[in-house]
mmCIF file of C-alpha atoms in Angstrom:
data_model
loop_
_atom_site.group_PDB
_atom_site.id
_atom_site.type_symbol
_atom_site.label_atom_id
_atom_site.label_comp_id
_atom_site.label_asym_id
_atom_site.label_seq_id
_atom_site.Cartn_x
_atom_site.Cartn_y
_atom_site.Cartn_z
ATOM 1 C CA MET R 200 8.426 15.977 12.832
ATOM 2 C CA TYR R 201 12.618 16.124 11.986
ATOM 3 C CA LEU R 202 14.393 18.956 12.984
ATOM 4 C CA MET R 203 17.746 20.594 12.671
ATOM 5 C CA HIS R 204 18.765 22.696 15.798
ATOM 6 C CA ARG R 205 22.285 24.456 16.011
ATOM 7 C CA ILE R 206 23.752 25.614 18.859
ATOM 8 C CA TYR R 207 25.823 28.431 18.157
ATOM 9 C CA ASN R 208 24.272 31.167 20.805
ATOM 10 C CA GLN R 209 28.020 32.940 21.573
ATOM 11 C CA THR R 210 26.802 33.722 25.469
ATOM 12 C CA SER R 211 24.959 30.457 26.145
ATOM 13 C CA ALA R 212 26.766 27.490 24.084
ATOM 14 C CA ALA R 213 28.830 26.465 26.285
ATOM 15 C CA GLU R 214 25.827 25.681 29.002
ATOM 16 C CA GLN R 215 23.722 24.343 26.126
ATOM 17 C CA LYS R 216 26.324 21.692 25.806
ATOM 18 C CA ARG R 217 26.387 21.002 29.128
ATOM 19 C CA LEU R 218 22.415 20.798 29.591
ATOM 20 C CA LEU R 219 22.409 18.441 26.389
ATOM 21 C CA GLU R 220 25.568 16.009 27.289
ATOM 22 C CA GLU R 221 25.266 16.336 31.484
ATOM 23 C CA GLU R 222 21.111 16.376 31.461
ATOM 24 C CA ASN R 223 19.772 15.189 28.247
ATOM 25 C CA LYS R 224 18.442 18.800 27.379
ATOM 26 C CA LEU R 225 18.426 20.620 24.187
ATOM 27 C CA SER R 226 17.759 24.244 24.530
ATOM 28 C CA THR R 227 17.770 27.125 22.206
ATOM 29 C CA GLY R 228 17.683 31.145 23.959
ATOM 30 C CA TYR R 229 14.507 33.546 23.692
ATOM 31 C CA ALA R 230 15.443 33.942 27.595
ATOM 32 C CA ALA R 231 13.945 37.402 27.733
ATOM 33 C CA PHE R 232 10.053 36.180 27.303
ATOM 34 C CA VAL R 233 10.586 33.906 29.850
ATOM 35 C CA LEU R 234 11.919 36.413 32.317
ATOM 36 C CA ALA R 235 9.055 38.493 31.517
ATOM 37 C CA GLY R 236 6.558 35.926 32.544
ATOM 38 C CA GLU R 237 5.526 34.812 28.796
ATOM 39 C CA GLY R 238 7.262 31.592 27.839
ATOM 40 C CA GLU R 239 4.197 29.664 28.431
ATOM 41 C CA ASN R 240 2.319 31.895 26.569
ATOM 42 C CA LEU R 241 5.051 31.382 23.799
ATOM 43 C CA ILE R 242 4.552 27.789 24.344
ATOM 44 C CA ARG R 243 0.965 27.387 24.053
ATOM 45 C CA HIS R 244 0.441 29.908 21.109
ATOM 46 C CA ALA R 245 3.168 28.283 18.905
ATOM 47 C CA GLN R 246 1.481 24.766 19.468
ATOM 48 C CA GLN R 247 -2.213 26.069 18.257
ATOM 49 C CA MET R 248 -1.255 28.828 15.993
ATOM 50 C CA THR R 249 0.109 28.473 11.970
ATOM 51 C CA LYS R 250 3.443 29.479 11.649
ATOM 52 C CA SER R 251 2.452 33.009 9.971
ATOM 53 C CA ASP R 252 -0.145 33.800 12.662
ATOM 54 C CA PHE R 253 2.826 33.009 15.106
ATOM 55 C CA ALA R 254 5.210 35.478 13.535
ATOM 56 C CA VAL R 255 2.500 37.994 13.951
ATOM 57 C CA TYR R 256 2.313 37.435 17.737
ATOM 58 C CA PHE R 257 5.654 36.988 18.563
ATOM 59 C CA GLN R 258 7.020 40.417 16.583
ATOM 60 C CA GLY R 259 4.190 42.747 18.177
ATOM 61 C CA LEU R 260 5.166 40.995 21.587
ATOM 62 C CA GLY R 261 8.629 41.850 20.668
ATOM 63 C CA GLN R 262 8.034 45.781 19.697
ATOM 64 C CA GLN R 263 6.080 45.773 23.465
ATOM 65 C CA MET R 264 8.991 44.400 25.183
ATOM 66 C CA ASN R 265 11.438 46.616 22.861
ATOM 67 C CA LEU R 266 13.593 43.312 21.434
ATOM 68 C CA PRO R 267 14.752 44.540 18.159
ATOM 69 C CA TRP R 268 15.789 41.403 18.196
ATOM 70 C CA ALA R 269 12.473 39.814 17.886
ATOM 71 C CA THR R 270 12.245 39.343 13.937
ATOM 72 C CA GLY R 271 10.311 36.940 11.783
ATOM 73 C CA THR R 272 13.145 34.858 10.868
ATOM 74 C CA ARG R 273 13.512 34.282 14.546
ATOM 75 C CA SER R 274 9.881 33.629 15.567
ATOM 76 C CA HIS R 275 10.346 30.575 12.635
ATOM 77 C CA TRP R 276 13.778 28.796 14.832
ATOM 78 C CA LEU R 277 11.452 29.694 17.800
ATOM 79 C CA TYR R 278 7.995 28.270 16.122
ATOM 80 C CA TYR R 279 9.384 25.061 15.042
ATOM 81 C CA PHE R 280 11.245 24.434 18.789
ATOM 82 C CA LEU R 281 8.146 25.103 20.705
ATOM 83 C CA GLN R 282 6.577 22.432 18.696
ATOM 84 C CA LEU R 283 8.433 19.557 19.318
ATOM 85 C CA ASP R 284 6.685 16.550 21.375
ATOM 86 C CA ALA R 285 7.407 13.248 22.280
ATOM 87 C CA GLY R 286 9.013 11.095 19.478
ATOM 88 C CA ASP R 287 10.195 13.744 17.457
ATOM 89 C CA VAL R 288 13.724 13.427 16.322
ATOM 90 C CA VAL R 289 16.562 16.072 16.052
ATOM 91 C CA VAL R 290 19.357 16.353 13.910
ATOM 92 C CA VAL R 291 22.363 18.112 16.262
ATOM 93 C CA PRO R 292 24.937 19.239 13.607
ATOM 94 C CA GLU R 293 28.899 19.701 15.057
ATOM 95 C CA GLY R 294 31.358 20.372 12.658
ATOM 96 C CA HIS R 295 31.461 18.591 9.601
ATOM 97 C CA HIS R 296 29.126 15.948 11.480
ATOM 98 C CA PHE R 297 25.659 15.879 13.414
ATOM 99 C CA HIS R 298 24.422 13.597 16.848
ATOM 100 C CA LEU R 299 20.423 12.609 16.347
ATOM 101 C CA PHE R 300 18.221 12.574 19.101
ATOM 102 C CA GLN R 301 14.860 11.515 20.500
ATOM 103 C CA VAL R 302 12.161 13.741 21.994
ATOM 104 C CA THR R 303 10.852 12.439 25.515
ATOM 105 C CA ASN R 304 9.227 15.288 26.661
ATOM 106 C CA GLY R 305 7.788 18.683 24.730
ATOM 107 C CA PRO R 306 9.267 22.261 25.838
ATOM 108 C CA GLN R 307 9.326 23.692 28.895
ATOM 109 C CA VAL R 308 10.539 27.155 30.354
ATOM 110 C CA GLU R 309 13.764 27.241 32.316
ATOM 111 C CA PRO R 310 12.895 30.844 34.733
ATOM 112 C CA ALA R 311 16.133 29.480 36.622
ATOM 113 C CA ILE R 312 18.942 28.958 34.080
ATOM 114 C CA ALA R 313 17.210 31.885 32.199
ATOM 115 C CA GLN R 314 18.458 34.350 34.650
ATOM 116 C CA ALA R 315 22.006 33.606 34.021
ATOM 117 C CA HIS R 316 22.231 32.229 30.211
ATOM 118 C CA ASP R 317 20.244 33.101 27.590
ATOM 119 C CA ILE R 318 18.236 30.305 27.648
ATOM 120 C CA GLY R 319 14.724 30.365 27.878
ATOM 121 C CA PHE R 320 13.238 26.765 26.589
ATOM 122 C CA VAL R 321 14.505 22.964 26.517
ATOM 123 C CA VAL R 322 13.134 19.750 25.608
ATOM 124 C CA THR R 323 14.103 16.806 27.262
ATOM 125 C CA VAL R 324 15.831 13.921 24.530
ATOM 126 C CA LYS R 325 17.748 10.742 24.221
ATOM 127 C CA PRO R 326 20.515 9.543 22.015
ATOM 128 C CA LEU R 327 19.559 7.728 19.289
ATOM 129 C CA ASP R 328 21.540 4.390 17.756
ATOM 130 C CA MET R 329 22.375 5.092 14.423
ATOM 131 C CA VAL R 330 25.070 4.855 11.818
ATOM 132 C CA VAL R 331 28.013 7.127 11.946
ATOM 133 C CA PRO R 332 28.153 8.340 8.216
ATOM 134 C CA THR R 333 31.414 10.395 6.751
ATOM 135 C CA LYS R 334 31.002 13.119 5.136
ATOM 136 C CA ARG R 335 31.587 11.616 1.768
ATOM 137 C CA GLN R 336 28.218 9.509 2.454
ATOM 138 C CA LEU R 337 26.221 11.887 3.707
ATOM 139 C CA GLY R 338 24.584 13.278 0.595
ATOM 140 C CA PRO R 339 23.426 16.107 -1.359
ATOM 141 C CA ALA R 340 20.204 16.702 1.240
ATOM 142 C CA LEU R 341 22.402 16.075 4.898
ATOM 143 C CA THR R 342 25.040 17.931 3.123
ATOM 144 C CA SER R 343 23.029 21.309 2.622
ATOM 145 C CA ILE R 344 21.493 20.744 5.983
ATOM 146 C CA LEU R 345 25.042 21.054 7.849
ATOM 147 C CA LYS R 346 25.263 24.531 5.778
ATOM 148 C CA PHE R 347 22.453 25.918 6.981
ATOM 149 C CA ARG R 348 23.353 28.694 9.821
ATOM 150 C CA GLY R 349 20.021 28.774 11.348
ATOM 151 C CA THR R 350 18.607 27.843 14.671
ATOM 152 C CA ASP R 351 16.664 25.769 13.696
ATOM 153 C CA LEU R 352 15.289 24.115 9.951
ATOM 154 C CA LYS R 353 11.976 22.159 9.896
ATOM 155 C CA LEU R 354 13.413 18.884 7.670
ATOM 156 C CA THR R 355 11.050 17.221 4.810
ATOM 157 C CA GLY R 356 11.543 15.461 1.503
ATOM 158 C CA GLN R 357 15.118 13.826 1.092
ATOM 159 C CA SER R 358 16.522 14.961 3.819
ATOM 160 C CA VAL R 359 14.000 12.981 5.997
ATOM 161 C CA THR R 360 14.648 9.606 4.255
ATOM 162 C CA ASP R 361 18.000 10.266 4.650
ATOM 163 C CA VAL R 362 18.230 10.462 8.099
ATOM 164 C CA GLN R 363 15.620 7.001 8.787
ATOM 165 C CA ALA R 364 17.892 5.386 6.450
ATOM 166 C CA LEU R 365 20.791 6.385 9.324
ATOM 167 C CA LEU R 366 18.512 4.713 11.886
ATOM 168 C CA THR R 367 17.248 1.871 10.494
ATOM 169 C CA PRO R 368 20.227 0.630 8.503
ATOM 170 C CA SER R 369 19.569 -1.839 5.940
ATOM 171 C CA GLN R 370 20.561 -5.423 5.362
ATOM 172 C CA GLU R 371 23.554 -4.722 3.167
ATOM 173 C CA THR R 372 24.961 -1.963 6.070
ATOM 174 C CA GLN R 373 24.579 -4.261 8.989
ATOM 175 C CA ALA R 374 27.467 -6.120 10.192
ATOM 176 C CA SER R 375 28.217 -9.851 9.124
ATOM 177 C CA GLU R 376 30.847 -12.596 10.009
ATOM 178 C CA PRO R 377 34.583 -10.770 10.062
ATOM 179 C CA SER R 378 36.362 -12.698 7.731
ATOM 180 C CA GLN R 379 39.926 -14.896 9.056
ATOM 181 C CA LYS R 380 42.031 -13.138 6.125
ATOM 182 C CA ASP R 381 40.929 -9.891 6.886
ATOM 183 C CA ILE R 382 41.344 -10.262 10.403
ATOM 184 C CA ALA R 383 45.144 -11.794 9.982
ATOM 185 C CA GLN R 384 46.193 -9.237 8.087
ATOM 186 C CA ILE R 385 45.012 -6.104 9.804
ATOM 187 C CA GLN R 386 46.867 -8.353 13.526
ATOM 188 C CA ALA R 387 49.975 -8.641 10.775
ATOM 189 C CA ALA R 388 49.695 -4.741 10.799
ATOM 190 C CA LEU R 389 49.188 -4.128 14.342
ATOM 191 C CA LEU R 390 52.140 -6.127 15.195
ATOM 192 C CA LYS R 391 54.365 -4.191 12.842
ATOM 193 C CA MET R 392 53.343 -0.459 13.642
ATOM 194 C CA PRO R 393 54.635 1.689 15.647
ATOM 195 C CA GLU R 394 53.512 2.200 19.390
ATOM 196 C CA LYS R 395 52.018 5.726 18.718
ATOM 197 C CA GLN R 396 50.465 4.538 15.575
ATOM 198 C CA TYR R 397 49.031 1.249 17.838
ATOM 199 C CA HIS R 398 47.422 4.097 20.366
ATOM 200 C CA GLN R 399 45.871 6.276 18.106
ATOM 201 C CA LEU R 400 43.945 3.082 16.148
ATOM 202 C CA ILE R 401 42.781 2.173 19.069
ATOM 203 C CA ALA R 402 41.850 6.146 20.309
ATOM 204 C CA HIS R 403 40.246 6.117 16.378
ATOM 205 C CA TYR R 404 38.007 2.521 16.850
ATOM 206 C CA LEU R 405 36.794 4.257 20.595
ATOM 207 C CA THR R 406 36.288 7.589 18.729
ATOM 208 C CA GLN R 407 33.744 5.442 16.250
ATOM 209 C CA LEU R 408 31.864 3.992 19.247
ATOM 210 C CA GLY R 409 31.077 7.391 19.934
ATOM 211 C CA ALA R 410 33.634 9.106 22.679
ATOM 212 C CA THR R 411 33.539 12.678 23.240
ATOM 213 C CA GLU R 412 37.083 13.112 24.052
ATOM 214 C CA ILE R 413 40.411 11.397 24.003
ATOM 215 C CA ILE R 414 43.074 11.645 25.536
ATOM 216 C CA PHE R 415 46.720 10.375 25.570
ATOM 217 C CA PRO R 416 48.262 10.887 29.608
ATOM 218 C CA ALA R 417 52.013 10.255 28.507
ATOM 219 C CA ILE R 418 51.548 13.809 26.334
ATOM 220 C CA SER R 419 49.181 15.445 28.610
ATOM 221 C CA GLN R 420 50.837 14.656 31.704
ATOM 222 C CA LEU R 421 47.296 13.621 33.115
ATOM 223 C CA PRO R 422 47.567 13.649 36.934
ATOM 224 C CA THR R 423 47.572 10.295 38.061
ATOM 225 C CA THR R 424 47.877 8.326 41.549
ATOM 226 C CA ASP R 425 48.929 5.077 40.167
ATOM 227 C CA GLU R 426 51.872 3.326 39.375
ATOM 228 C CA PRO R 427 53.936 4.185 35.914
ATOM 229 C CA SER R 428 53.849 0.605 34.876
ATOM 230 C CA ALA R 429 49.723 0.717 35.194
ATOM 231 C CA ALA R 430 49.374 3.882 33.839
ATOM 232 C CA ALA R 431 47.106 4.329 31.296
ATOM 233 C CA ASP R 432 47.747 4.740 27.101
ATOM 234 C CA VAL R 433 44.799 5.658 25.596
ATOM 235 C CA ILE R 434 41.946 7.419 27.193
ATOM 236 C CA ALA R 435 38.230 7.396 26.174
ATOM 237 C CA VAL R 436 35.695 9.898 27.579
ATOM 238 C CA PHE R 437 32.178 9.384 26.627
ATOM 239 C CA ARG R 438 30.226 11.544 28.797
ATOM 240 C CA LYS R 439 26.512 11.559 27.340
ATOM 241 C CA LEU R 440 27.285 7.949 29.486
ATOM 242 C CA GLY R 441 28.762 9.104 32.260
ATOM 243 C CA ALA R 442 31.588 6.303 31.596
ATOM 244 C CA VAL R 443 35.207 6.540 30.309
ATOM 245 C CA VAL R 444 37.339 4.409 29.271
ATOM 246 C CA PHE R 445 40.884 3.792 29.974
ATOM 247 C CA VAL R 446 43.015 1.734 27.894
ATOM 248 C CA HIS R 447 46.887 -0.149 28.509
ATOM 249 C CA ALA R 448 48.065 -1.832 25.597
ATOM 250 C CA GLN R 449 50.303 -4.171 24.555
ATOM 251 C CA GLN R 450 52.011 -5.354 21.562
ATOM 252 C CA ASP R 451 53.158 -8.879 22.077
ATOM 253 C CA ASP R 452 53.640 -11.653 19.597
ATOM 254 C CA GLY R 453 52.598 -15.222 21.129
ATOM 255 C CA MET R 454 52.690 -15.732 24.883
ATOM 256 C CA VAL R 455 52.245 -12.645 27.129
ATOM 257 C CA ASP R 456 55.171 -12.702 29.199
ATOM 258 C CA GLU R 457 55.256 -12.337 32.829
ATOM 259 C CA ALA R 458 56.128 -8.667 33.149
ATOM 260 C CA GLY R 459 53.074 -8.057 31.244
ATOM 261 C CA ILE R 460 50.633 -9.923 33.165
ATOM 262 C CA GLN R 461 51.239 -8.455 36.439
ATOM 263 C CA LYS R 462 50.498 -5.096 34.866
ATOM 264 C CA MET R 463 47.111 -6.662 33.741
ATOM 265 C CA VAL R 464 46.786 -7.682 37.258
ATOM 266 C CA ALA R 465 47.936 -4.257 38.714
ATOM 267 C CA TYR R 466 45.526 -2.116 36.409
ATOM 268 C CA GLN R 467 42.697 -2.876 38.803
ATOM 269 C CA TYR R 468 44.355 -0.666 40.954
ATOM 270 C CA THR R 469 44.832 2.360 38.785
ATOM 271 C CA THR R 470 42.959 5.375 39.584
ATOM 272 C CA PHE R 471 42.763 8.891 37.630
ATOM 273 C CA GLU R 472 41.849 11.666 39.626
ATOM 274 C CA LYS R 473 40.435 13.844 37.010
ATOM 275 C CA PHE R 474 37.654 11.052 36.488
ATOM 276 C CA ASP R 475 36.684 10.194 39.819
ATOM 277 C CA THR R 476 33.020 10.941 39.052
ATOM 278 C CA PHE R 477 32.929 8.696 35.830
ATOM 279 C CA VAL R 478 31.698 4.868 35.363
ATOM 280 C CA PRO R 479 35.710 3.228 34.487
ATOM 281 C CA ILE R 480 35.800 1.181 32.158
ATOM 282 C CA LYS R 481 39.390 -0.367 31.778
ATOM 283 C CA TRP R 482 40.764 -2.246 29.217
ATOM 284 C CA PHE R 483 43.768 -4.377 28.860
ATOM 285 C CA VAL R 484 44.621 -4.474 25.397
ATOM 286 C CA THR R 485 47.418 -7.012 23.594
ATOM 287 C CA THR R 486 47.978 -8.979 20.339
ATOM 288 C CA GLY R 487 49.171 -11.556 22.156
ATOM 289 C CA HIS R 488 47.577 -14.381 24.234
ATOM 290 C CA LEU R 489 47.407 -15.256 27.717
ATOM 291 C CA PRO R 490 48.891 -18.648 29.175
ATOM 292 C CA GLU R 491 45.732 -20.661 29.752
ATOM 293 C CA GLU R 492 47.073 -21.093 33.531
ATOM 294 C CA GLU R 493 46.150 -17.473 34.180
ATOM 295 C CA ASP R 494 42.651 -18.242 33.202
ATOM 296 C CA GLU R 495 41.493 -16.940 37.205
ATOM 297 C CA ALA R 496 43.509 -14.389 36.829
ATOM 298 C CA VAL R 497 41.922 -12.719 33.835
ATOM 299 C CA GLY R 498 38.809 -13.725 35.426
ATOM 300 C CA TYR R 499 39.283 -11.471 38.924
ATOM 301 C CA VAL R 500 40.509 -8.530 36.302
ATOM 302 C CA GLN R 501 37.244 -8.866 34.322
ATOM 303 C CA GLU R 502 35.279 -9.073 37.301
ATOM 304 C CA ASN R 503 36.918 -5.880 38.685
ATOM 305 C CA ARG R 504 35.454 -4.045 35.099
ATOM 306 C CA VAL R 505 39.199 -4.624 33.385
ATOM 307 C CA GLN R 506 37.871 -6.435 29.788
ATOM 308 C CA VAL R 507 40.621 -8.339 28.339
ATOM 309 C CA LEU R 508 41.270 -7.745 24.672
ATOM 310 C CA GLN R 509 43.894 -10.736 23.684
ATOM 311 C CA ASN R 510 45.117 -12.225 20.406
ATOM 312 C CA THR R 511 43.410 -11.045 17.889
ATOM 313 C CA ASP R 512 40.117 -9.675 19.529
ATOM 314 C CA LEU R 513 41.110 -6.179 18.750
ATOM 315 C CA ALA R 514 41.793 -7.065 14.965
ATOM 316 C CA GLU R 515 38.225 -8.750 14.537
ATOM 317 C CA ARG R 516 36.741 -5.152 16.169
ATOM 318 C CA LEU R 517 38.223 -2.514 13.778
ATOM 319 C CA VAL R 518 37.176 -5.418 10.626
ATOM 320 C CA THR R 519 33.912 -5.660 12.730
ATOM 321 C CA ALA R 520 33.954 -1.766 11.994
ATOM 322 C CA GLY R 521 34.780 -1.375 8.905
ATOM 323 C CA ILE R 522 38.115 0.655 9.773
ATOM 324 C CA SER R 523 41.620 -0.505 7.065
ATOM 325 C CA LEU R 524 44.719 -0.196 7.506
#
């Protein structure tokens, strides 16, 4: 089954997002039924009944419990959620785009969470690798899905075909070897652009890779215990992976000077108090190149989770990602 599930409950949206990001649990409301001990019965009936029969059962139970919101429409939303099974694909809208997940474990009740939040049921999921389309590239079927304001919608027809195409891109959409001409053009632009734009471009690339939050420490005054010369220029948070990328970026034309090399070596010791529970991944990015005699230093910082992108490395990644200037 392919299902669209929207997180928008005003009383529990924050907790639903936390469960998804930190525990890989996609959730829905209806906590009143779980607290009344009817959660397991609802799961069983949804998996055995037709949608119309489940609606009659759901509304009857709602009347017994004096729940005026237990309508036929809401029974359909819960019905689809409780029918999810391992292998099913769920589309979760967020703004003008969406994320794709695959169900790894079917619906379960969450009595402990229901006590504090309007969350009664969860399914365990895993994020899926996909081609990230722009709004213009979604097509009419998926664009229509994003306009649906209900909680759950079973996908059929062209919308399923379009989702499958995102999960298994054709040969034409798969990355090919970037041309040296394109790389040279991007590299020339990187050397000339203002520093702020350079940092924003790196941030955009990290967002394309899946970063859920971008921070520019020089603007945000992020607490840090490191020396100013080793501070990050861009921080990209990947909450679903439990990792954070710290980027120190330089625009060098030719060989990186001694001061730049010292910054690279010092960067391995850089610490950031706000992200001490995340796996740190550090990038030293330069449009210049390091001298050959510094190979040992480069290798050392790479072993300490400092990845060095030098010369045209960044330009090549940008071309491969389809980012133009």
